[in-house]
mmCIF file of C-alpha atoms in Angstrom:
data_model
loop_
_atom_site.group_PDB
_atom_site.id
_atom_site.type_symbol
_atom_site.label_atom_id
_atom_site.label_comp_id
_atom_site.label_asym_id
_atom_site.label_seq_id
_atom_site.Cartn_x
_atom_site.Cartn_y
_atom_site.Cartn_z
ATOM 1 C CA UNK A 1 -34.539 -71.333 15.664
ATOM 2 C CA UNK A 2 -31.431 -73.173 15.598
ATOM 3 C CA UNK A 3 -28.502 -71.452 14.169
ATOM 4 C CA UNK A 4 -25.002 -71.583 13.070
ATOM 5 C CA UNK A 5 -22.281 -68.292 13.611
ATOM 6 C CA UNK A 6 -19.530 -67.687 11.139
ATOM 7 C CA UNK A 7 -17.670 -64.400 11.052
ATOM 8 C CA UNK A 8 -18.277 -63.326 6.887
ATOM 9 C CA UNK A 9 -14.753 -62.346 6.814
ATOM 10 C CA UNK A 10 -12.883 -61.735 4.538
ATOM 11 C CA UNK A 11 -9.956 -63.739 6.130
ATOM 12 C CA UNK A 12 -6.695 -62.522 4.449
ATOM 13 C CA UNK A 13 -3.530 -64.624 5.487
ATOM 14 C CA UNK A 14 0.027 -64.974 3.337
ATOM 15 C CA UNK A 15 1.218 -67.792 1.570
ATOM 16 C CA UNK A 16 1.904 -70.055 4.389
ATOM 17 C CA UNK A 17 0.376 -69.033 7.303
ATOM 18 C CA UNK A 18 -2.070 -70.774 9.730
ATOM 19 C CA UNK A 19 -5.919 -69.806 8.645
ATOM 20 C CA UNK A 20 -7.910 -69.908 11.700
ATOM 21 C CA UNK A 21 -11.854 -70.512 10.750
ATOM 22 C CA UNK A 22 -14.545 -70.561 13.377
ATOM 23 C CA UNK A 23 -18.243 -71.203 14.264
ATOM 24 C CA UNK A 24 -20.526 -71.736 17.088
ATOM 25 C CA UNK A 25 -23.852 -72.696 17.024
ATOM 26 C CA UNK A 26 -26.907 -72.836 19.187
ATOM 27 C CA UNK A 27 -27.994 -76.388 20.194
ATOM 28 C CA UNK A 28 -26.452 -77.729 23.070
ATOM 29 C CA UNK A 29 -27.839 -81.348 21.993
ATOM 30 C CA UNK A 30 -25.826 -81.062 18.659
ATOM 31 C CA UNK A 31 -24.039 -84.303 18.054
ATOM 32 C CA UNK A 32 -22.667 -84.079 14.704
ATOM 33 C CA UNK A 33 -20.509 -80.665 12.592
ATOM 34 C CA UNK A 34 -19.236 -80.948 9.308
ATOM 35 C CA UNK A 35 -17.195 -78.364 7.752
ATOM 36 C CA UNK A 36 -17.407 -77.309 4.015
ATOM 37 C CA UNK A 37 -15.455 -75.911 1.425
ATOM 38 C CA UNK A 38 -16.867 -73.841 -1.335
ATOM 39 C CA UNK A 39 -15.044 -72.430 -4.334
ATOM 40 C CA UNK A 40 -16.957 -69.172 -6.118
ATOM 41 C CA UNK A 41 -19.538 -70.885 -8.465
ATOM 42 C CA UNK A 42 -19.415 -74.280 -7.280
ATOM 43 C CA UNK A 43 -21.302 -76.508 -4.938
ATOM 44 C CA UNK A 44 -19.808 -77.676 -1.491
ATOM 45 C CA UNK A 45 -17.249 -80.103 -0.896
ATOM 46 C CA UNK A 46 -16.610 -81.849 2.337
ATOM 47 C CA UNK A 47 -13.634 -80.694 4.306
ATOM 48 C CA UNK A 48 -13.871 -82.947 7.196
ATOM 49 C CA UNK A 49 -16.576 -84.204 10.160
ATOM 50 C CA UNK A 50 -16.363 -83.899 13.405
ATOM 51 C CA UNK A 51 -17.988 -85.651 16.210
ATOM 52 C CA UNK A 52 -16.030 -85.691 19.685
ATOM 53 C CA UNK A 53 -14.459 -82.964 21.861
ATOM 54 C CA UNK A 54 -10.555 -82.128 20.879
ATOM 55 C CA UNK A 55 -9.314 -82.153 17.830
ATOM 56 C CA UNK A 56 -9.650 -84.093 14.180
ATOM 57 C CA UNK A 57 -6.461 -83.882 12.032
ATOM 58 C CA UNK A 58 -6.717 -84.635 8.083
ATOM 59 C CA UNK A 59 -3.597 -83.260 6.392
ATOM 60 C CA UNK A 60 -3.461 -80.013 6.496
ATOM 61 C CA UNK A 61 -6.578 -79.911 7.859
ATOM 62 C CA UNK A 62 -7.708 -80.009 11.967
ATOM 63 C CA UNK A 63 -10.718 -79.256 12.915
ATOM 64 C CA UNK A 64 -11.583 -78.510 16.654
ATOM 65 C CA UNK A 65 -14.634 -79.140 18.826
ATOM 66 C CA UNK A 66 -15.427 -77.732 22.646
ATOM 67 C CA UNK A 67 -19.092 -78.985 22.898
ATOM 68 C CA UNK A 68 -18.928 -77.093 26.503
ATOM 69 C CA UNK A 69 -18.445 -74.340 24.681
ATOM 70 C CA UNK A 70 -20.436 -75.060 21.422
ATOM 71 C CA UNK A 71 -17.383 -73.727 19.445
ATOM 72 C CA UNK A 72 -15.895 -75.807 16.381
ATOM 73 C CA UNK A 73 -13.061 -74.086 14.427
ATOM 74 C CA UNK A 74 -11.137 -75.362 11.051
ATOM 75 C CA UNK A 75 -7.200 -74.624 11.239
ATOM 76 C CA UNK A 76 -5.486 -74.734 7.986
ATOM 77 C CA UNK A 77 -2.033 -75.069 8.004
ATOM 78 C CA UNK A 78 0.384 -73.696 5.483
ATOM 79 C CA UNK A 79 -1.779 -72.932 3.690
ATOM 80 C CA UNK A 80 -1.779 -71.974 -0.072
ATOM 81 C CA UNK A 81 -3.555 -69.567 -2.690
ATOM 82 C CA UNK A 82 -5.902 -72.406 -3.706
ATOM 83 C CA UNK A 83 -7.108 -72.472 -0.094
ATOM 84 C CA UNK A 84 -8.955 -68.833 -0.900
ATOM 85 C CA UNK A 85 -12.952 -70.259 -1.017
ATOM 86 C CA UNK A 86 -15.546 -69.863 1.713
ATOM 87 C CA UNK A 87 -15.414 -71.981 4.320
ATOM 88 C CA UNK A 88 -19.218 -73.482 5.738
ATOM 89 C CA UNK A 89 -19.497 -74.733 9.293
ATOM 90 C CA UNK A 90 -22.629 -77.067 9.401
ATOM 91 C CA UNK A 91 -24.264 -78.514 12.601
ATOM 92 C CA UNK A 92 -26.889 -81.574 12.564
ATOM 93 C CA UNK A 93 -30.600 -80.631 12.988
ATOM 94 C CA UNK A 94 -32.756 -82.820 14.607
ATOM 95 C CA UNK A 95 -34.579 -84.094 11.890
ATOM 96 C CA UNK A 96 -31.334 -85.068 10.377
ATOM 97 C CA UNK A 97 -30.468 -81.707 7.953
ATOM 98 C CA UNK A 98 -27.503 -79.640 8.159
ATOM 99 C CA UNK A 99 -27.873 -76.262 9.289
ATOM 100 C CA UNK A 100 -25.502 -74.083 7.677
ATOM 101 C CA UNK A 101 -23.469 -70.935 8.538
ATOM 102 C CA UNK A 102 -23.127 -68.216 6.170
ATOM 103 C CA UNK A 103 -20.169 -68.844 5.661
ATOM 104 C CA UNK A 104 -16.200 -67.206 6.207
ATOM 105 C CA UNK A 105 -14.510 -66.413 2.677
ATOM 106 C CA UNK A 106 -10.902 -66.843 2.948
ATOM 107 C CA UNK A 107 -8.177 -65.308 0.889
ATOM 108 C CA UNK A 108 -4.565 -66.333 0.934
ATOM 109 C CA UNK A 109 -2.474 -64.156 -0.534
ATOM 110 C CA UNK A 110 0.714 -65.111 -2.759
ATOM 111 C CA UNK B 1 -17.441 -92.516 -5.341
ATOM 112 C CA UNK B 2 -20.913 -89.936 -4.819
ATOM 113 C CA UNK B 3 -21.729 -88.930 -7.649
ATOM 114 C CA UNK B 4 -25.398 -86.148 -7.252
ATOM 115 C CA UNK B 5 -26.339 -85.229 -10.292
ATOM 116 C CA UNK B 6 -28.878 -82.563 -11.640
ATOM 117 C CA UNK B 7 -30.486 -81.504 -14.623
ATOM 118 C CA UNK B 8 -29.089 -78.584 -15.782
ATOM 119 C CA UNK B 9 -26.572 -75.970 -14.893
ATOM 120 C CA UNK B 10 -28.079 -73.041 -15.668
ATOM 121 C CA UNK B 11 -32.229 -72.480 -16.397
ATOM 122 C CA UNK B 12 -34.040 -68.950 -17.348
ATOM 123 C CA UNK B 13 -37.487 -68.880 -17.147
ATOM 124 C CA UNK B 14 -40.763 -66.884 -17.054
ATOM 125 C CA UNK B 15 -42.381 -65.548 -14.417
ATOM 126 C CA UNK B 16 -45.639 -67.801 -13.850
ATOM 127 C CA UNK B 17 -44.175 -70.679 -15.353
ATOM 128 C CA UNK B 18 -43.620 -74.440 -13.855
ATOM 129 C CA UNK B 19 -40.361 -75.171 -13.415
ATOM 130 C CA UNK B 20 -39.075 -78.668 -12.524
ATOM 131 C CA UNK B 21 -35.554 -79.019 -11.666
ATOM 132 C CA UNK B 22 -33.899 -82.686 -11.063
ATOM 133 C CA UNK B 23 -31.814 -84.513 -8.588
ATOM 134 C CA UNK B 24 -30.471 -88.161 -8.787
ATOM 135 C CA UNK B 25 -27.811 -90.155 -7.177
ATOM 136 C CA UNK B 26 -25.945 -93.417 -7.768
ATOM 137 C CA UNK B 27 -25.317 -94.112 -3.933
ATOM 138 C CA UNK B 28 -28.795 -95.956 -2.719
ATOM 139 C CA UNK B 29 -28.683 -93.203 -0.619
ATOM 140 C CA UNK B 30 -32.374 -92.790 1.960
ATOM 141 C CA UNK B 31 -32.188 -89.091 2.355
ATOM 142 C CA UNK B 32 -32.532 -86.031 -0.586
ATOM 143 C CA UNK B 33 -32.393 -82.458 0.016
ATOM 144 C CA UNK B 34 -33.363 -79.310 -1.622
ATOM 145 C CA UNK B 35 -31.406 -76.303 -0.605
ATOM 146 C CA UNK B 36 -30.966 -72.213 -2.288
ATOM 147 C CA UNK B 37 -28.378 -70.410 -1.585
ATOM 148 C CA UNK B 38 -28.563 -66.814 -1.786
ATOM 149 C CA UNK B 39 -25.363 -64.055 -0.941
ATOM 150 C CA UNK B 40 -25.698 -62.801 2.777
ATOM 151 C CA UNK B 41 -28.404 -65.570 3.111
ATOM 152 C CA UNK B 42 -26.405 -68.748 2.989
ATOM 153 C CA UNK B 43 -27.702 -72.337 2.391
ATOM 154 C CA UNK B 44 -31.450 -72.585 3.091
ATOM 155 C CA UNK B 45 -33.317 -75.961 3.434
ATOM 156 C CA UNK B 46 -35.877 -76.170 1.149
ATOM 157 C CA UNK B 47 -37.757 -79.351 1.030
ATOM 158 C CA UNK B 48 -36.105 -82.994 2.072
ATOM 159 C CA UNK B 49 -36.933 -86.665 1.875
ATOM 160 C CA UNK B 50 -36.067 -89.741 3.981
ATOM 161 C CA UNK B 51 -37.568 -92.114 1.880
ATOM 162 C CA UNK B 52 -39.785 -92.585 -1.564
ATOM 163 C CA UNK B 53 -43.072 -91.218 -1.627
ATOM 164 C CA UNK B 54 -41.889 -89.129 2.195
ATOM 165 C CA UNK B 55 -41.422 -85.829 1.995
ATOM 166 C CA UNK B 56 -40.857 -82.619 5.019
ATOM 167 C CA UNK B 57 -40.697 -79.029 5.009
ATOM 168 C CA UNK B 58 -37.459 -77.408 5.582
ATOM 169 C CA UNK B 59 -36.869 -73.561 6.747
ATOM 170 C CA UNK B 60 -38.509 -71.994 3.276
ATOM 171 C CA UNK B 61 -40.878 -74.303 1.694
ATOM 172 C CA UNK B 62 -43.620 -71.632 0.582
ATOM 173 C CA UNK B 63 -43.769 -71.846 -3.500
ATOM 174 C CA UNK B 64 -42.687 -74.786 -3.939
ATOM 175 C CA UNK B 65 -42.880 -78.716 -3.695
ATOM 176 C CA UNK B 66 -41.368 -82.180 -4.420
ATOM 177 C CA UNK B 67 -42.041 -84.919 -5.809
ATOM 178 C CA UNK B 68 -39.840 -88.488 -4.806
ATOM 179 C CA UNK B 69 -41.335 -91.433 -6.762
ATOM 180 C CA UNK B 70 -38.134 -92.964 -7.067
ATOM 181 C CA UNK B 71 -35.193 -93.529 -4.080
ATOM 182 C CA UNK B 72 -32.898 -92.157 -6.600
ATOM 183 C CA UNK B 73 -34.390 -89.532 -7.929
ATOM 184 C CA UNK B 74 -35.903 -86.164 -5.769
ATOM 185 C CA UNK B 75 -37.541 -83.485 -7.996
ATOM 186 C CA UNK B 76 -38.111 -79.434 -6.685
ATOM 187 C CA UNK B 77 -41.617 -78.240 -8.784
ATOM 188 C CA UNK B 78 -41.542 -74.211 -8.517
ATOM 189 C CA UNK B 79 -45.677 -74.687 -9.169
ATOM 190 C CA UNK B 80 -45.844 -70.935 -10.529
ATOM 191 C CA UNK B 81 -42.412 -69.202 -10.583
ATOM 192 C CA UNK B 82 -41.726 -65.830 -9.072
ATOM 193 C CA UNK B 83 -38.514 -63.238 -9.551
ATOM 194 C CA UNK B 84 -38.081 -63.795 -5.632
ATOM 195 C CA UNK B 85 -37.107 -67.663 -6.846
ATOM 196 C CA UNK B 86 -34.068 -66.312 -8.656
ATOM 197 C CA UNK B 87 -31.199 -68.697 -6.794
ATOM 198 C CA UNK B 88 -28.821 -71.303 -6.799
ATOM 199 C CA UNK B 89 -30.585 -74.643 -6.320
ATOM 200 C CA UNK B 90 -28.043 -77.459 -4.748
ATOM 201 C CA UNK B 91 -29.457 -81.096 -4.394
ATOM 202 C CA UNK B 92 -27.909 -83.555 -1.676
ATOM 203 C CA UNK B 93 -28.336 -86.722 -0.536
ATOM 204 C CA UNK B 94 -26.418 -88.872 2.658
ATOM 205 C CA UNK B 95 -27.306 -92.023 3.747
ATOM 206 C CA UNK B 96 -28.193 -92.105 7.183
ATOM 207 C CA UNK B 97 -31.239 -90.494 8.870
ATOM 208 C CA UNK B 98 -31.348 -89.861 12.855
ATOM 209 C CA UNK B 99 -29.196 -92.425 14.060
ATOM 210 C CA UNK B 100 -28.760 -91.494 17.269
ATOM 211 C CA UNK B 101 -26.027 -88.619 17.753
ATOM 212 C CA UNK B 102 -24.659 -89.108 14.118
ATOM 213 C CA UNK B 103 -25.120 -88.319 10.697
ATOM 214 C CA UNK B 104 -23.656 -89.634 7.568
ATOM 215 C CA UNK B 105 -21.997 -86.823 5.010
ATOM 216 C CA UNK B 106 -24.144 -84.612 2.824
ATOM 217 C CA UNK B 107 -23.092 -84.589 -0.559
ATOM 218 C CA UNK B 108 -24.073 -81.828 -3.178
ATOM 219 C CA UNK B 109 -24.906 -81.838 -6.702
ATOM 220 C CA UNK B 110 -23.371 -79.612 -9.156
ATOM 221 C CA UNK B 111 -25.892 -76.640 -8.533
ATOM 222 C CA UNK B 112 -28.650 -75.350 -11.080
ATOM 223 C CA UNK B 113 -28.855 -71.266 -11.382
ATOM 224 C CA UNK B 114 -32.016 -70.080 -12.068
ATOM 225 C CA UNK B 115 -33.222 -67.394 -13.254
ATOM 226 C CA UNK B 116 -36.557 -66.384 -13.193
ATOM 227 C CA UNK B 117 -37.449 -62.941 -15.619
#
């Protein structure tokens, strides 16, 4: 079975501090990761994708790949009270799903 | 932009009854997906399609089933509904299915909450 790791958290960080989100998953074959954000209540919203070693910068936003490692992480810079959600890693399955991590809920405090 | 759409928001039914809950989008998109999502359980794949009348098993198919008669439209049938079915259901669709080493973007529906009595 193919899976996806995500410590549950909580993540608590202040009002403008670096939030460091991360996930490894199983399949060495894995091609594409997608991370999700998803506020209490609502469905998930794309964050950003990620499909080649180093790192993918959208805002304040970079994710980070080490296929070697089968590691992707999220970094969220300055980041602000409306960051506080839970964060989903996903990884590509081979028959084209997304298999899902539980999930890390973040908090940033004010 | 995506837009999923589904039914309702929020459903309460009987146990035993037949419960049909709704999925379209306005993207042409190939591929639909049924997941539930359940706290400490995460997003669970259901059911998904790759094309009209197509249809595969995800990780938890058992008590249920889909229907796909239309590319825009991809229907989850709970055939006899059970308290265990007591969820949040989340529809997606993306538009790409097994190119090789890349997928498009799954995007999600609002989410129906059912509850099942």
């Amino acid at each position: 079975q193919k899976e996806v790791e995500q410590n549950s958290g909580p993540l608590s960080v202040p009002e403008g501090a670096i939030a460091s989100l991360n996930c490894t998953y199983s399949d060495r074959g894995s091609q594409s990761f997608f991370w999700y954000r998803q506020y209490s209540g609502k469905s998930p919203e794309l964050i950003m994708s990620i499909y080649s070693n180093g790192d993918k910068e959208d805002g304040r936003f970079t994710a980070q790949l080490n296929k070697a490692s089968q590691y992707v992480s999220l970094l969220i810079r300055d980041s602000q009270p409306s960051d506080s959600a839970t964060y989903l890693c996903a990884v590509k399955g081979s028959q084209g799903n997304l298999i899902f991590g539980k999930g890390t809920k973040l908090s940033v405090k004010p | 932009d995506v837009k999923v759409t589904q039914s309702s928001r929020y459903l309460v039914k009987r146990t035993g009854e037949k419960v049909f809950l709704e999925c379209v989008q306005d993207m042409d998109h190939e591929n639909m997906f049924w997941y539930r999502q359940d706290p400490g359980l995460g997003l669970r794949l259901i059911y998904f399609s790759y094309d009209v009348k197509m249809k595969e098993k995800g990780d938890i198919p058992e008590g249920y089933s889909v229907s796909r008669e239309k590319k825009e439209r991809f229907s989850l049938i709970l055939e006899s509904a059970s308290t265990n079915q007591t969820s949040m259901y989340l529809c997606a669709s993306s538009s790409e299915f097994m190119k090789t080493g890349y997928t498009d973007t799954q995007y999600f529906g609002p989410g129906t909450r059912l509850t099942v009595l």
